[in-house]
Each structure stands twice: as C-alpha cells, then as structure tokens.
C-alpha cells in the first residue's frame, strides 16, 4: 500500500486500535500465520563505536567485554540447528577482530549445518560484504536508527549518515536480504521523522524491518527514565511498516518484550511475523547489555525456545519449518 507522509502522520497520531487490526489482516494475507524463529548468537560485545544510546559503546568501562572463539560460535550454531532453528543471526558490536578472513571462515563452517545466516555486525566495506556473501551469508541487519540527519549526527560521533545509507544500498546490490529499522523514543525525535523512517524503509525496499523502543542505559549519555509510551509509538511505526511493505519479515523485537511483559505477542498480533530467541550462552548473555533488564536474560537456549513456542501456539499461530525468506507478493 502506498501512503503519503501526511497519511502516515495521521496514523501515528491515532490511538492505533484500528491500525493494529488492519496490520494484522495484511500480515495474515501476505505472510500467513507462520512465525519464523531466528536464533540469535551475540558473539562479541566489543565495539569501536560510541552510539550515544547503546550500552556496548566503547566508552562504557562498566561492562565486561567478551569475544566468543570461532569454535564457540560454531558450537552455538550447532545447538541452534539441533533445536530446530533454520536461521541463526550472528550479532556483535563493531569488532574489527572479526575481520573478513575470520568471519568468512565462521560463515563457511556454519553453512555445513544447512542454516540460513543473518549477519548483524555493523558497517563494513563493500568488499567485506561481498566476501561474506560469497562465503554463504544470506541476510544482513543494519538499522538506519533514525533518518533525521541532525539527530543521527548528534547520536553517532565520528559516523556518517550517508555511509550508513550507502552500506544498506551496497547490501541490496550484493543480493542480501537486507534488514533495517529504527529506534523509537529518542530525545528530540519527531512524529515527522518517524514518517520519514517508514518512507525510507519503503524506498530501500527493505526485506526486513526491526523497530525498537528506545530503552535508556544508565552508563550512557542518554541515561534517564524509561518512557513506557515508546512501546505504543514503536508498535504504530511497526504496524504502518507492515501496511507499506506487506510481504516483508518483521520481528516482534526483544526491546518490545523488555518494555512490556507481553510485548512480543502484542507485536505478533499487530503486524509482526518473526521472533528472535536468544541462543547465546547465559554466561555471556548478561554482558551483551545494549539496554538494561533485557527480556529472557536468564533463560537458556532450550527454555527460551520452549517459552516462545508456547506463546506463539497460544495465539493460534504456527511455527515455520522453512528458512523464511521473503516471498514477494506478485
Ligand atoms: N553493531 C551492530 C549494528 O550497529 O548494527 C549490531 C549490534 S547493535 C547493539 C544492535 C541494535 O541495538 C542497534 O541497531 C540499536 O537499534 C539497538 N540498541 C542499542 N541501544 C539500544 C537502546 N538503548 N534501546 C533500544 N535499542 C538499542
């Protein structure tokens, strides 16, 4: 569906009730009742960046840094495959230790388990992205975070908005299923800028879009009170994204579950069709603290999967048995 900026702003200003119902109908029509599970492996919390909102930022000295070894990462993927996952998401801070050679080797070994691989390792050169793709990576997640260039600049020291955009277009060109998304609830973020974010997802023709309510981290410059309204606004941004990109994959995000104990189920009923349960060993997981009180922090991989499976079945949705690539509407 094509929506103008004005129409999107009206929907964002509404109470959301009919928007959520419509997004659920569109979800059902285009991507059916199946929910795709992607097993998340947080393999390093080392990060060279200083994103103002993120607990992994380089300047945060109150965090215990870790890196999984190559064997540990592969073992995590193996556990994921044995639990029935068809996709693993390899996520980390921007950690240059995992250079092209190391990541390619990991990707090639994981492909032996017949898993789809999603990477979420931040900005890299086009040559790196090409090499990862040739080694077998299928998808890439890189949130634009916000399309308000001034806000982007104020939150991302020594980073370049245009380069982030360029990375997304490079990923598309290289044939990745490309995921992006945004944060909702940052200081000085406007309704107009949320509408621009949604129009950007459409312009990119994103294959996946993840929307996260902003959750303040006490060891960052954006520390402060959690604004619970961020949940409703994030849900509206997500639901409108389903209307404008009806056939894409949209996760019910962990940040939504963190802010609202029933957040993922509410999201699944408002346009989402993907959940990313955590596969990271709990001894590491607590140190991947992008924001505090993350949902499911103490549940091991088996418990995490069982819990989310039960919730999905309880709302009459089914668990997908496929790798869950985007199936373009004709
Ligand atoms: N380094 C990679 C990147 O930049 O894409 C992946 C890891 S990064 C920690 C994953 C996502 O966490 C970011 O895209 C950001 O939207 C989200 N995030 C970071 N801090 C957050 C916060 N305080 N509240 C909600 N989401 C946050």
Tab-separated table of C-alpha atoms in Angstrom, residues 156-308:
chain	number	residue	atom	x	y	z
A	156	UNK	CA	26.767	8.905	16.398
A	157	UNK	CA	30.120	10.641	16.891
A	158	UNK	CA	32.544	10.090	14.012
A	159	UNK	CA	29.946	8.242	11.976
A	160	UNK	CA	28.434	9.314	8.681
A	161	UNK	CA	24.722	9.042	7.938
A	162	UNK	CA	25.378	8.829	4.204
A	163	UNK	CA	27.806	5.983	4.684
A	164	UNK	CA	25.226	4.034	6.672
A	165	UNK	CA	22.730	4.528	3.869
A	166	UNK	CA	25.381	3.535	1.329
A	167	UNK	CA	26.065	0.316	3.271
A	168	UNK	CA	22.369	-0.584	3.024
A	169	UNK	CA	22.304	0.025	-0.728
A	170	UNK	CA	25.544	-1.971	-1.124
A	171	UNK	CA	23.964	-4.887	0.737
A	172	UNK	CA	20.911	-4.754	-1.524
A	173	UNK	CA	23.083	-4.625	-4.634
A	174	UNK	CA	25.083	-7.643	-3.465
A	175	UNK	CA	21.900	-9.693	-3.206
A	176	UNK	CA	21.485	-9.875	0.558
A	177	UNK	CA	18.044	-9.962	2.090
A	178	UNK	CA	18.526	-6.588	3.684
A	179	UNK	CA	17.113	-5.611	7.029
A	180	UNK	CA	16.981	-2.177	8.534
A	181	UNK	CA	14.944	-0.423	11.196
A	182	UNK	CA	14.871	2.335	13.734
A	183	UNK	CA	14.776	3.334	17.355
A	184	UNK	CA	11.637	4.981	18.670
A	185	UNK	CA	11.611	7.424	21.568
A	186	UNK	CA	14.969	9.194	21.377
A	187	UNK	CA	15.117	12.708	22.757
A	188	UNK	CA	14.060	15.265	20.102
A	189	UNK	CA	12.674	12.613	17.768
A	190	UNK	CA	9.555	13.894	15.991
A	191	UNK	CA	6.440	12.250	14.541
A	192	UNK	CA	7.518	13.655	11.138
A	193	UNK	CA	10.827	11.835	11.444
A	194	UNK	CA	9.050	8.516	12.201
A	195	UNK	CA	7.070	9.028	8.985
A	196	UNK	CA	10.344	9.664	7.119
A	197	UNK	CA	11.801	6.469	8.632
A	198	UNK	CA	8.865	4.456	7.261
A	199	UNK	CA	9.176	6.101	3.839
A	200	UNK	CA	12.886	5.251	3.862
A	201	UNK	CA	12.138	1.551	4.535
A	202	UNK	CA	9.836	1.656	1.516
A	203	UNK	CA	12.346	3.499	-0.689
A	204	UNK	CA	15.052	0.945	0.171
A	205	UNK	CA	12.553	-1.865	-0.384
A	206	UNK	CA	13.818	-3.395	2.851
A	207	UNK	CA	13.291	-7.144	3.166
A	208	UNK	CA	13.144	-6.980	6.965
A	209	UNK	CA	12.412	-4.113	9.332
A	210	UNK	CA	13.008	-4.198	13.105
A	211	UNK	CA	11.618	-1.417	15.268
A	212	UNK	CA	12.935	-0.993	18.789
A	213	UNK	CA	11.551	1.246	21.516
A	214	UNK	CA	14.473	3.180	22.994
A	215	UNK	CA	15.389	1.963	26.498
A	216	UNK	CA	17.832	4.221	28.411
A	217	UNK	CA	21.054	2.650	29.640
A	218	UNK	CA	22.494	4.140	32.858
A	219	UNK	CA	26.108	4.032	31.599
A	220	UNK	CA	25.440	6.131	28.504
A	221	UNK	CA	24.897	9.853	27.862
A	222	UNK	CA	21.185	9.113	27.272
A	223	UNK	CA	20.669	7.659	30.762
A	224	UNK	CA	17.360	8.563	32.395
A	225	UNK	CA	13.782	7.477	32.905
A	226	UNK	CA	12.232	4.830	30.687
A	227	UNK	CA	9.285	6.277	28.774
A	228	UNK	CA	6.736	3.470	28.535
A	229	UNK	CA	4.906	5.367	25.746
A	230	UNK	CA	7.799	4.394	23.488
A	231	UNK	CA	6.177	0.970	23.253
A	232	UNK	CA	2.930	2.265	21.715
A	233	UNK	CA	4.722	4.511	19.255
A	234	UNK	CA	7.128	1.704	18.253
A	235	UNK	CA	4.126	-0.568	17.710
A	236	UNK	CA	2.491	2.037	15.465
A	237	UNK	CA	5.683	2.521	13.417
A	238	UNK	CA	5.886	-1.271	13.058
A	239	UNK	CA	2.224	-1.663	12.059
A	240	UNK	CA	2.437	1.085	9.404
A	241	UNK	CA	5.589	-0.567	8.057
A	242	UNK	CA	3.512	-3.737	7.551
A	243	UNK	CA	0.960	-1.709	5.554
A	244	UNK	CA	3.545	-0.142	3.235
A	245	UNK	CA	5.696	-3.290	2.848
A	246	UNK	CA	3.107	-6.069	3.193
A	247	UNK	CA	5.239	-9.109	2.292
A	248	UNK	CA	8.403	-8.481	4.329
A	249	UNK	CA	9.650	-10.095	7.537
A	250	UNK	CA	9.023	-8.021	10.655
A	251	UNK	CA	10.293	-9.122	14.068
A	252	UNK	CA	8.484	-8.709	17.350
A	253	UNK	CA	11.592	-7.272	18.999
A	254	UNK	CA	13.185	-8.129	22.344
A	255	UNK	CA	13.130	-4.425	23.240
A	256	UNK	CA	9.322	-4.534	22.914
A	257	UNK	CA	9.194	-7.520	25.287
A	258	UNK	CA	11.548	-5.731	27.700
A	259	UNK	CA	9.325	-2.677	27.962
A	260	UNK	CA	6.045	-4.657	28.075
A	261	UNK	CA	5.919	-8.216	29.513
A	262	UNK	CA	3.549	-9.254	26.719
A	263	UNK	CA	5.268	-7.108	24.093
A	264	UNK	CA	6.193	-9.781	21.577
A	265	UNK	CA	2.698	-11.291	21.492
A	266	UNK	CA	1.125	-7.852	21.117
A	267	UNK	CA	3.547	-7.169	18.250
A	268	UNK	CA	2.751	-10.526	16.598
A	269	UNK	CA	-0.922	-9.501	16.676
A	270	UNK	CA	-0.140	-6.075	15.168
A	271	UNK	CA	1.817	-6.992	12.041
A	272	UNK	CA	4.941	-8.911	13.133
A	273	UNK	CA	5.783	-12.442	11.894
A	274	UNK	CA	9.288	-13.127	13.246
A	275	UNK	CA	10.788	-13.723	16.703
A	276	UNK	CA	14.500	-13.892	17.515
A	277	UNK	CA	15.004	-16.094	20.605
A	278	UNK	CA	18.415	-15.857	22.199
A	279	UNK	CA	20.880	-18.722	21.694
A	280	UNK	CA	23.814	-17.050	23.444
A	281	UNK	CA	25.152	-18.990	26.421
A	282	UNK	CA	23.808	-17.299	29.583
A	283	UNK	CA	27.312	-16.781	30.960
A	284	UNK	CA	27.923	-14.301	28.088
A	285	UNK	CA	24.390	-13.068	27.552
A	286	UNK	CA	24.269	-10.841	30.624
A	287	UNK	CA	27.241	-8.892	29.268
A	288	UNK	CA	25.562	-8.134	25.954
A	289	UNK	CA	23.748	-5.320	27.681
A	290	UNK	CA	22.700	-2.860	24.978
A	291	UNK	CA	19.996	-1.718	27.408
A	292	UNK	CA	19.160	-2.854	30.966
A	293	UNK	CA	16.722	-5.580	32.116
A	294	UNK	CA	16.700	-7.260	28.720
A	295	UNK	CA	13.921	-9.857	28.410
A	296	UNK	CA	14.902	-13.557	28.723
A	297	UNK	CA	18.335	-12.749	30.140
A	298	UNK	CA	18.417	-15.824	32.403
A	299	UNK	CA	16.769	-18.397	30.186
A	300	UNK	CA	18.969	-20.911	28.432
A	301	UNK	CA	18.536	-21.668	24.735
A	302	UNK	CA	16.142	-24.603	25.263
A	303	UNK	CA	13.944	-22.722	27.751
A	304	UNK	CA	13.901	-19.638	25.526
A	305	UNK	CA	12.685	-21.633	22.556
A	306	UNK	CA	10.062	-23.618	24.521
A	307	UNK	CA	8.692	-20.453	26.112
A	308	UNK	CA	8.305	-18.569	22.854
